[in-house]
Coordinates of C-alpha atoms in Angstrom, one line a residue:
M1 CA -0.1 -32.7 -39.5
A2 CA -0.5 -31.3 -43.1
I3 CA -3.2 -28.7 -44.0
L4 CA -5.1 -31.1 -46.0
K5 CA -5.8 -34.5 -45.1
S6 CA -8.1 -35.1 -48.3
C7 CA -8.7 -33.7 -51.5
S8 CA -12.3 -33.9 -50.9
I9 CA -11.9 -29.7 -49.7
D10 CA -10.2 -28.7 -53.1
S11 CA -13.9 -27.8 -54.3
E12 CA -14.2 -25.6 -51.2
I13 CA -11.1 -23.6 -51.5
A14 CA -12.5 -21.5 -54.7
L15 CA -14.8 -20.6 -52.3
I16 CA -12.6 -19.0 -49.9
G17 CA -11.6 -15.5 -50.9
D18 CA -7.9 -14.1 -51.0
D19 CA -7.3 -12.1 -47.9
L20 CA -9.3 -15.1 -45.9
L21 CA -7.6 -18.0 -47.3
S22 CA -4.1 -15.8 -46.7
E23 CA -4.7 -14.7 -43.4
I24 CA -5.7 -18.6 -42.6
I25 CA -2.6 -20.0 -44.0
V26 CA 0.4 -17.3 -42.6
R27 CA -0.8 -18.9 -39.4
L28 CA -0.1 -22.2 -39.5
P29 CA 2.9 -24.0 -39.0
F30 CA 5.1 -23.5 -41.6
K31 CA 6.5 -26.8 -42.5
S32 CA 2.9 -27.9 -42.6
V33 CA 2.2 -25.0 -45.5
A34 CA 5.1 -26.2 -47.4
R35 CA 4.4 -29.9 -47.1
S36 CA 0.5 -29.8 -47.7
A37 CA 2.0 -28.4 -51.4
C38 CA 1.8 -31.8 -52.3
V39 CA -1.8 -32.7 -51.7
S40 CA -3.0 -32.1 -54.6
K41 CA -2.8 -29.7 -57.9
D42 CA -5.4 -27.2 -56.2
W43 CA -4.1 -26.7 -53.0
R44 CA -0.8 -26.2 -54.8
A45 CA -2.0 -23.2 -56.9
A46 CA -3.3 -21.7 -53.7
V47 CA -0.4 -22.0 -51.1
S48 CA 1.6 -21.0 -54.5
D49 CA -0.4 -17.8 -54.9
D50 CA 1.8 -14.8 -55.9
Y51 CA -0.2 -12.9 -53.5
L52 CA 0.2 -15.3 -50.4
R53 CA 3.7 -15.3 -51.2
R54 CA 4.1 -11.4 -50.5
R55 CA 2.6 -11.9 -46.9
L56 CA 4.5 -14.6 -45.8
P57 CA 7.7 -14.2 -43.7
L58 CA 11.2 -14.7 -44.5
L59 CA 12.5 -18.0 -43.0
M60 CA 16.1 -18.1 -41.2
T61 CA 18.0 -21.1 -42.3
T62 CA 21.3 -22.0 -40.9
V63 CA 23.8 -24.7 -41.7
Y64 CA 25.8 -25.4 -38.2
F65 CA 28.2 -28.1 -36.4
P66 CA 27.1 -29.1 -33.1
D67 CA 29.7 -29.0 -30.5
D68 CA 28.2 -32.7 -29.1
D69 CA 27.9 -35.3 -31.9
A70 CA 25.1 -36.5 -29.7
V71 CA 23.0 -33.5 -29.8
A72 CA 22.7 -34.1 -33.7
G73 CA 21.4 -37.1 -33.4
G74 CA 21.4 -39.8 -36.3
G75 CA 19.5 -39.0 -39.1
G76 CA 22.1 -38.7 -41.8
G77 CA 24.8 -36.5 -40.8
G78 CA 26.8 -37.7 -38.0
G79 CA 29.2 -34.9 -36.2
G80 CA 29.4 -33.0 -39.9
P81 CA 27.3 -30.4 -40.8
R82 CA 23.8 -30.2 -40.2
F83 CA 20.9 -27.9 -41.7
A84 CA 18.4 -26.0 -38.7
C85 CA 15.2 -23.8 -39.8
A86 CA 13.3 -21.0 -37.1
A87 CA 10.7 -23.1 -35.9
S88 CA 7.5 -21.4 -36.9
D89 CA 4.9 -22.9 -34.1
G90 CA 3.9 -19.4 -32.7
N91 CA 5.0 -20.1 -29.3
D92 CA 8.6 -20.6 -30.2
G93 CA 9.3 -18.8 -33.1
H94 CA 12.5 -17.7 -32.4
R95 CA 13.9 -21.2 -32.0
L96 CA 16.0 -23.1 -34.4
E97 CA 15.0 -26.8 -35.0
D98 CA 17.4 -29.5 -36.5
C99 CA 16.1 -31.0 -39.5
D100 CA 16.5 -34.7 -39.9
L101 CA 18.2 -35.7 -43.0
G102 CA 17.0 -39.6 -42.4
F103 CA 14.9 -39.5 -45.0
L104 CA 17.7 -39.9 -47.8
P105 CA 17.8 -43.2 -49.3
E106 CA 21.9 -43.3 -47.9
R107 CA 21.0 -44.8 -44.5
G108 CA 25.0 -44.9 -43.8
G109 CA 24.5 -40.9 -43.8
V110 CA 25.3 -38.6 -46.2
V111 CA 28.1 -35.9 -46.6
V112 CA 27.1 -32.3 -46.6
C113 CA 29.2 -30.2 -49.4
D114 CA 27.4 -26.8 -49.3
G115 CA 24.2 -25.0 -48.8
C116 CA 22.8 -22.1 -50.7
N117 CA 19.3 -20.1 -49.9
G118 CA 17.7 -23.3 -47.7
L119 CA 19.1 -26.2 -49.8
L120 CA 21.7 -28.1 -49.1
L121 CA 24.3 -29.9 -51.8
C122 CA 25.0 -33.7 -50.1
R123 CA 27.2 -36.4 -51.4
S124 CA 27.1 -40.4 -50.7
P125 CA 30.6 -41.3 -48.7
G126 CA 32.8 -42.5 -51.2
T127 CA 30.5 -42.3 -54.6
P128 CA 30.8 -39.5 -56.6
E129 CA 27.1 -39.4 -56.0
F130 CA 25.4 -35.9 -55.3
F131 CA 21.8 -35.3 -53.9
V132 CA 20.2 -31.9 -53.9
V133 CA 17.8 -31.7 -50.7
D134 CA 15.1 -29.5 -49.0
P135 CA 15.0 -30.4 -45.5
V136 CA 12.1 -28.4 -44.5
T137 CA 9.8 -30.0 -47.4
R138 CA 12.2 -33.4 -47.0
R139 CA 12.2 -33.7 -51.1
W140 CA 15.4 -34.6 -53.0
A141 CA 16.7 -35.0 -56.1
A142 CA 19.5 -37.2 -57.2
L143 CA 22.0 -35.9 -60.0
P144 CA 23.3 -37.7 -62.4
A145 CA 27.2 -38.5 -61.8
P146 CA 29.7 -36.1 -63.2
A147 CA 32.4 -37.0 -65.4
K148 CA 35.1 -35.8 -63.0
A149 CA 35.8 -35.8 -59.2
A150 CA 35.6 -32.7 -57.7
T151 CA 38.1 -31.1 -55.2
L152 CA 35.4 -28.2 -54.3
S153 CA 31.6 -28.4 -54.9
V154 CA 29.5 -25.3 -54.7
L155 CA 26.1 -25.0 -54.3
A156 CA 24.2 -21.8 -56.2
F157 CA 21.0 -21.1 -55.9
D158 CA 18.8 -17.6 -55.8
P159 CA 14.9 -18.2 -55.2
S160 CA 14.5 -14.2 -55.7
T161 CA 15.5 -15.0 -59.3
S162 CA 14.5 -18.5 -60.3
P163 CA 13.3 -21.8 -59.1
D164 CA 16.7 -23.2 -61.1
Y165 CA 19.8 -24.2 -59.3
R166 CA 23.2 -25.0 -60.3
V167 CA 25.9 -27.1 -59.3
V168 CA 29.5 -25.9 -59.7
N169 CA 32.6 -28.6 -59.8
F170 CA 35.9 -27.7 -59.6
T171 CA 37.5 -30.0 -61.2
G172 CA 41.6 -29.2 -62.0
W173 CA 43.1 -25.9 -60.9
R174 CA 45.3 -23.9 -63.0
D175 CA 47.4 -21.2 -62.8
R176 CA 45.1 -18.4 -63.1
G177 CA 41.7 -20.5 -63.7
A178 CA 40.2 -23.8 -63.4
A179 CA 38.7 -26.6 -65.2
V180 CA 35.1 -26.9 -64.3
E181 CA 31.9 -29.1 -64.8
V182 CA 28.7 -27.2 -64.4
F183 CA 25.2 -29.0 -63.5
S184 CA 22.0 -27.0 -64.3
S185 CA 18.6 -28.3 -62.8
A186 CA 17.1 -26.8 -66.0
T187 CA 18.9 -29.3 -68.5
W188 CA 19.5 -32.0 -65.7
A189 CA 23.2 -32.3 -67.2
W190 CA 26.7 -31.4 -66.5
T191 CA 28.2 -29.1 -68.7
A192 CA 32.6 -29.1 -68.7
R193 CA 34.2 -26.1 -69.1
D194 CA 37.3 -23.7 -68.5
T195 CA 37.6 -20.7 -66.8
E196 CA 39.6 -17.8 -66.5
F197 CA 39.9 -15.5 -62.9
G198 CA 40.5 -12.4 -64.9
G199 CA 44.4 -12.8 -63.9
V200 CA 43.8 -13.7 -60.6
P201 CA 46.4 -16.5 -59.3
A202 CA 44.2 -19.3 -58.7
S203 CA 46.2 -20.1 -55.3
S204 CA 44.5 -16.5 -54.0
L205 CA 41.2 -17.3 -54.0
S206 CA 39.3 -17.9 -50.7
G207 CA 36.8 -20.1 -49.3
S208 CA 34.2 -17.5 -49.3
M209 CA 31.9 -17.7 -51.9
H210 CA 28.9 -15.7 -52.9
Y211 CA 25.8 -16.5 -55.3
H212 CA 23.0 -14.1 -56.5
D213 CA 21.4 -13.9 -59.9
G214 CA 23.6 -16.0 -62.3
I215 CA 26.7 -14.9 -60.4
L216 CA 29.3 -16.9 -58.3
Y217 CA 31.4 -14.0 -56.1
I218 CA 34.6 -15.4 -54.8
L219 CA 36.9 -13.3 -52.2
A220 CA 40.5 -13.6 -53.5
S221 CA 43.8 -12.0 -51.7
E222 CA 47.2 -10.4 -53.4
P223 CA 45.9 -9.3 -54.9
D224 CA 42.8 -8.2 -52.9
C225 CA 39.8 -8.5 -55.0
L226 CA 36.2 -10.1 -55.8
V227 CA 36.5 -12.8 -58.5
S228 CA 32.6 -12.6 -60.3
L229 CA 32.0 -15.7 -62.5
N230 CA 28.7 -16.1 -64.4
L231 CA 27.9 -19.1 -64.5
A232 CA 25.8 -19.0 -67.9
D233 CA 29.2 -18.1 -69.7
F234 CA 32.2 -19.5 -68.8
S235 CA 33.6 -19.1 -72.0
S236 CA 33.7 -15.2 -70.7
T237 CA 36.9 -14.3 -68.6
A238 CA 35.6 -13.6 -65.0
A239 CA 35.4 -9.6 -63.9
V240 CA 37.4 -8.7 -61.0
I241 CA 36.2 -6.0 -58.6
D242 CA 38.7 -4.1 -56.2
L243 CA 37.8 -4.4 -52.4
P244 CA 38.0 -0.9 -50.5
E245 CA 39.8 -3.0 -47.9
P246 CA 42.4 -6.1 -47.9
V247 CA 41.1 -9.3 -46.9
D248 CA 43.9 -10.9 -45.0
G249 CA 44.1 -9.8 -41.4
G250 CA 40.3 -9.4 -41.4
D251 CA 37.2 -11.5 -41.6
A252 CA 35.7 -10.5 -44.8
H253 CA 32.5 -11.5 -46.8
V254 CA 30.1 -10.5 -49.7
A255 CA 26.5 -10.2 -49.9
H256 CA 23.0 -9.2 -51.4
S257 CA 20.9 -6.4 -49.7
G258 CA 18.5 -4.5 -51.6
G259 CA 19.6 -5.9 -54.7
R260 CA 23.1 -4.1 -54.6
L261 CA 26.3 -6.0 -53.5
H262 CA 27.5 -5.5 -50.4
Y263 CA 31.1 -6.0 -48.7
I264 CA 31.3 -6.7 -44.8
F265 CA 34.6 -6.5 -43.0
R266 CA 35.9 -7.1 -39.6
D267 CA 38.8 -5.6 -38.4
G268 CA 39.8 -5.9 -35.2
E269 CA 37.2 -4.2 -33.0
L270 CA 35.0 -2.7 -36.0
L271 CA 32.9 -4.6 -38.3
K272 CA 32.6 -2.6 -41.4
V273 CA 29.9 -2.2 -44.2
W274 CA 30.6 -0.9 -47.8
E275 CA 28.0 -0.9 -50.6
L276 CA 28.7 -0.7 -54.2
D277 CA 26.9 1.8 -56.2
D278 CA 25.8 2.4 -59.8
D279 CA 29.1 3.5 -60.6
D280 CA 31.1 0.4 -59.5
Q281 CA 32.5 2.5 -56.4
W282 CA 32.2 1.3 -52.9
R283 CA 30.6 3.8 -50.5
P284 CA 31.0 2.9 -46.6
K285 CA 27.6 2.5 -44.9
H286 CA 28.3 1.3 -41.4
A287 CA 31.2 0.9 -39.0
V288 CA 30.2 -0.1 -36.0
K289 CA 32.0 -1.4 -32.9
V290 CA 32.0 -5.1 -32.4
E291 CA 31.2 -5.1 -28.5
H292 CA 28.1 -3.5 -29.8
L293 CA 27.0 -6.5 -30.8
A294 CA 27.9 -8.8 -28.4
H295 CA 24.8 -10.8 -27.2
G296 CA 25.9 -12.6 -23.9
G297 CA 29.0 -13.2 -25.3
D298 CA 32.3 -11.9 -26.5
E299 CA 32.4 -13.7 -29.7
V300 CA 30.5 -12.5 -32.7
R301 CA 30.6 -14.2 -36.6
F302 CA 29.2 -12.2 -39.5
L303 CA 26.5 -14.3 -41.0
A304 CA 24.6 -12.7 -43.4
M305 CA 22.3 -9.3 -44.6
H306 CA 19.1 -9.2 -44.6
P307 CA 18.0 -9.4 -48.6
E308 CA 16.1 -6.5 -48.4
E309 CA 16.8 -4.4 -45.5
E310 CA 19.9 -2.8 -46.2
D311 CA 21.0 -1.9 -42.1
V312 CA 19.9 -5.5 -40.9
V313 CA 22.6 -8.1 -40.3
Y314 CA 22.5 -11.3 -38.8
T315 CA 26.0 -12.7 -36.5
W316 CA 26.4 -15.8 -34.4
S317 CA 27.1 -15.6 -30.7
P318 CA 27.1 -18.3 -28.2
W319 CA 25.1 -20.5 -28.7
K320 CA 22.4 -18.2 -31.2
V321 CA 21.9 -16.4 -34.4
V322 CA 21.5 -12.8 -33.3
E323 CA 19.9 -9.9 -35.5
H324 CA 21.2 -6.5 -35.6
D325 CA 20.2 -3.0 -37.4
L326 CA 23.4 -1.0 -37.4
R327 CA 21.5 1.9 -38.2
R328 CA 20.7 2.2 -34.4
K329 CA 24.4 0.8 -33.6
T330 CA 23.0 -1.5 -30.9
T331 CA 21.3 -4.7 -30.3
T332 CA 19.1 -3.5 -27.2
C333 CA 16.4 -1.6 -28.8
H334 CA 16.0 -3.7 -32.0
C335 CA 17.2 -6.9 -31.8
Q336 CA 16.1 -10.6 -31.8
A337 CA 17.9 -14.0 -31.7
W338 CA 17.0 -17.7 -32.8
E339 CA 18.5 -20.2 -29.9
F340 CA 19.0 -24.0 -30.2
G341 CA 17.2 -26.0 -28.2
E342 CA 18.2 -25.8 -23.9
G343 CA 21.8 -27.1 -23.4
E344 CA 22.7 -27.6 -27.0
R345 CA 25.9 -25.9 -28.0
N346 CA 26.4 -25.4 -32.1
R347 CA 29.0 -23.6 -34.0
V348 CA 26.8 -21.6 -37.1
V349 CA 28.5 -21.3 -39.9
K350 CA 26.2 -19.9 -42.9
A351 CA 22.7 -18.7 -42.3
W352 CA 20.3 -17.0 -44.8
L353 CA 16.8 -15.2 -44.7
V354 CA 14.7 -16.6 -47.5
P355 CA 11.5 -16.3 -48.9
S356 CA 8.9 -18.9 -47.8
S357 CA 7.8 -18.8 -51.0
C358 CA 11.1 -20.5 -52.7
Y359 CA 9.5 -23.9 -51.0
L360 CA 5.9 -23.1 -51.6
S361 CA 6.9 -23.2 -55.5
D362 CA 8.7 -26.2 -54.7
C363 CA 12.2 -26.0 -56.9
L364 CA 12.5 -29.6 -56.8
A365 CA 9.0 -30.1 -58.4
H366 CA 10.4 -30.3 -62.2
C367 CA 12.9 -32.7 -61.0
P368 CA 12.9 -36.6 -60.5
V369 CA 12.3 -36.6 -56.8
K370 CA 11.2 -38.6 -54.1
C371 CA 9.5 -37.3 -50.7

């Protein structure tokens, strides 16, 4: 149920002080808060106030594959990747809840191409038509068709720096570069570009990518490095950052926490974390035995870092997302887990802990949308 059912209460919002209003809103179910921003301009201004945003908790969101298609149900996704976020009803705050995509216009289902910080990039099967979707508020934007078919499509969205998002279509690979089309929600248009990978062969790029503050980071091997593409200036050659340990033979990721770039690498029994310092040198931060991260099972898969707390990471273990404090090197004293419904087996492949304000500010508000 939305917080407000009528705009007649708008005039009473001004009579409630910021402290009291924020105390009320932070105790309400998150989805109700997010969707109630559509009720009226006055209410939207109230729930989007900066003072309130700073008090709202971070929200766990995931992209996952159900082990059983029947678990996911219908709703436009079939047996492909699905989206879930933490339930916020106060009683089951650590439960992951599937967000049905049945509100999308493509009743035959959509293909989930990518996800980034709580938004999904979807495509109609057999067509070049893309949708950018906020599954929590059930709002979506249909993008204009790109000029060329893509071999790889990436969604780039960082709500900590801007409400705008980009879609990067790699349309042709070259020896050490690629042809790309970039869609910007700020201009509502696609732009064709050629980009060079700083001498790194295109064949060495991995599928592990990370977006932060206008830069798309891509892990590469042979040579082992990080290729960083400035999405606002594709005319420049990509910067290349050497890695402290090779990508081959392990599970490697990059992430931002506390405003700094981190490299996370699992090599056998250890999960290692490095931080890039002000002199562009990698500084080792953690080396934790994977067995200390196991939570009810032997399998452990790194997912994400906390965007603000540099010692906190998130992993997937059957069948849950688990938070760990690496400084404590244990999951028994400082740990919480998000689980799906009883009996639901799912493999989470991406996870983000995103600011609630990325929904309350409604990054799709300035675009052609339906809800």
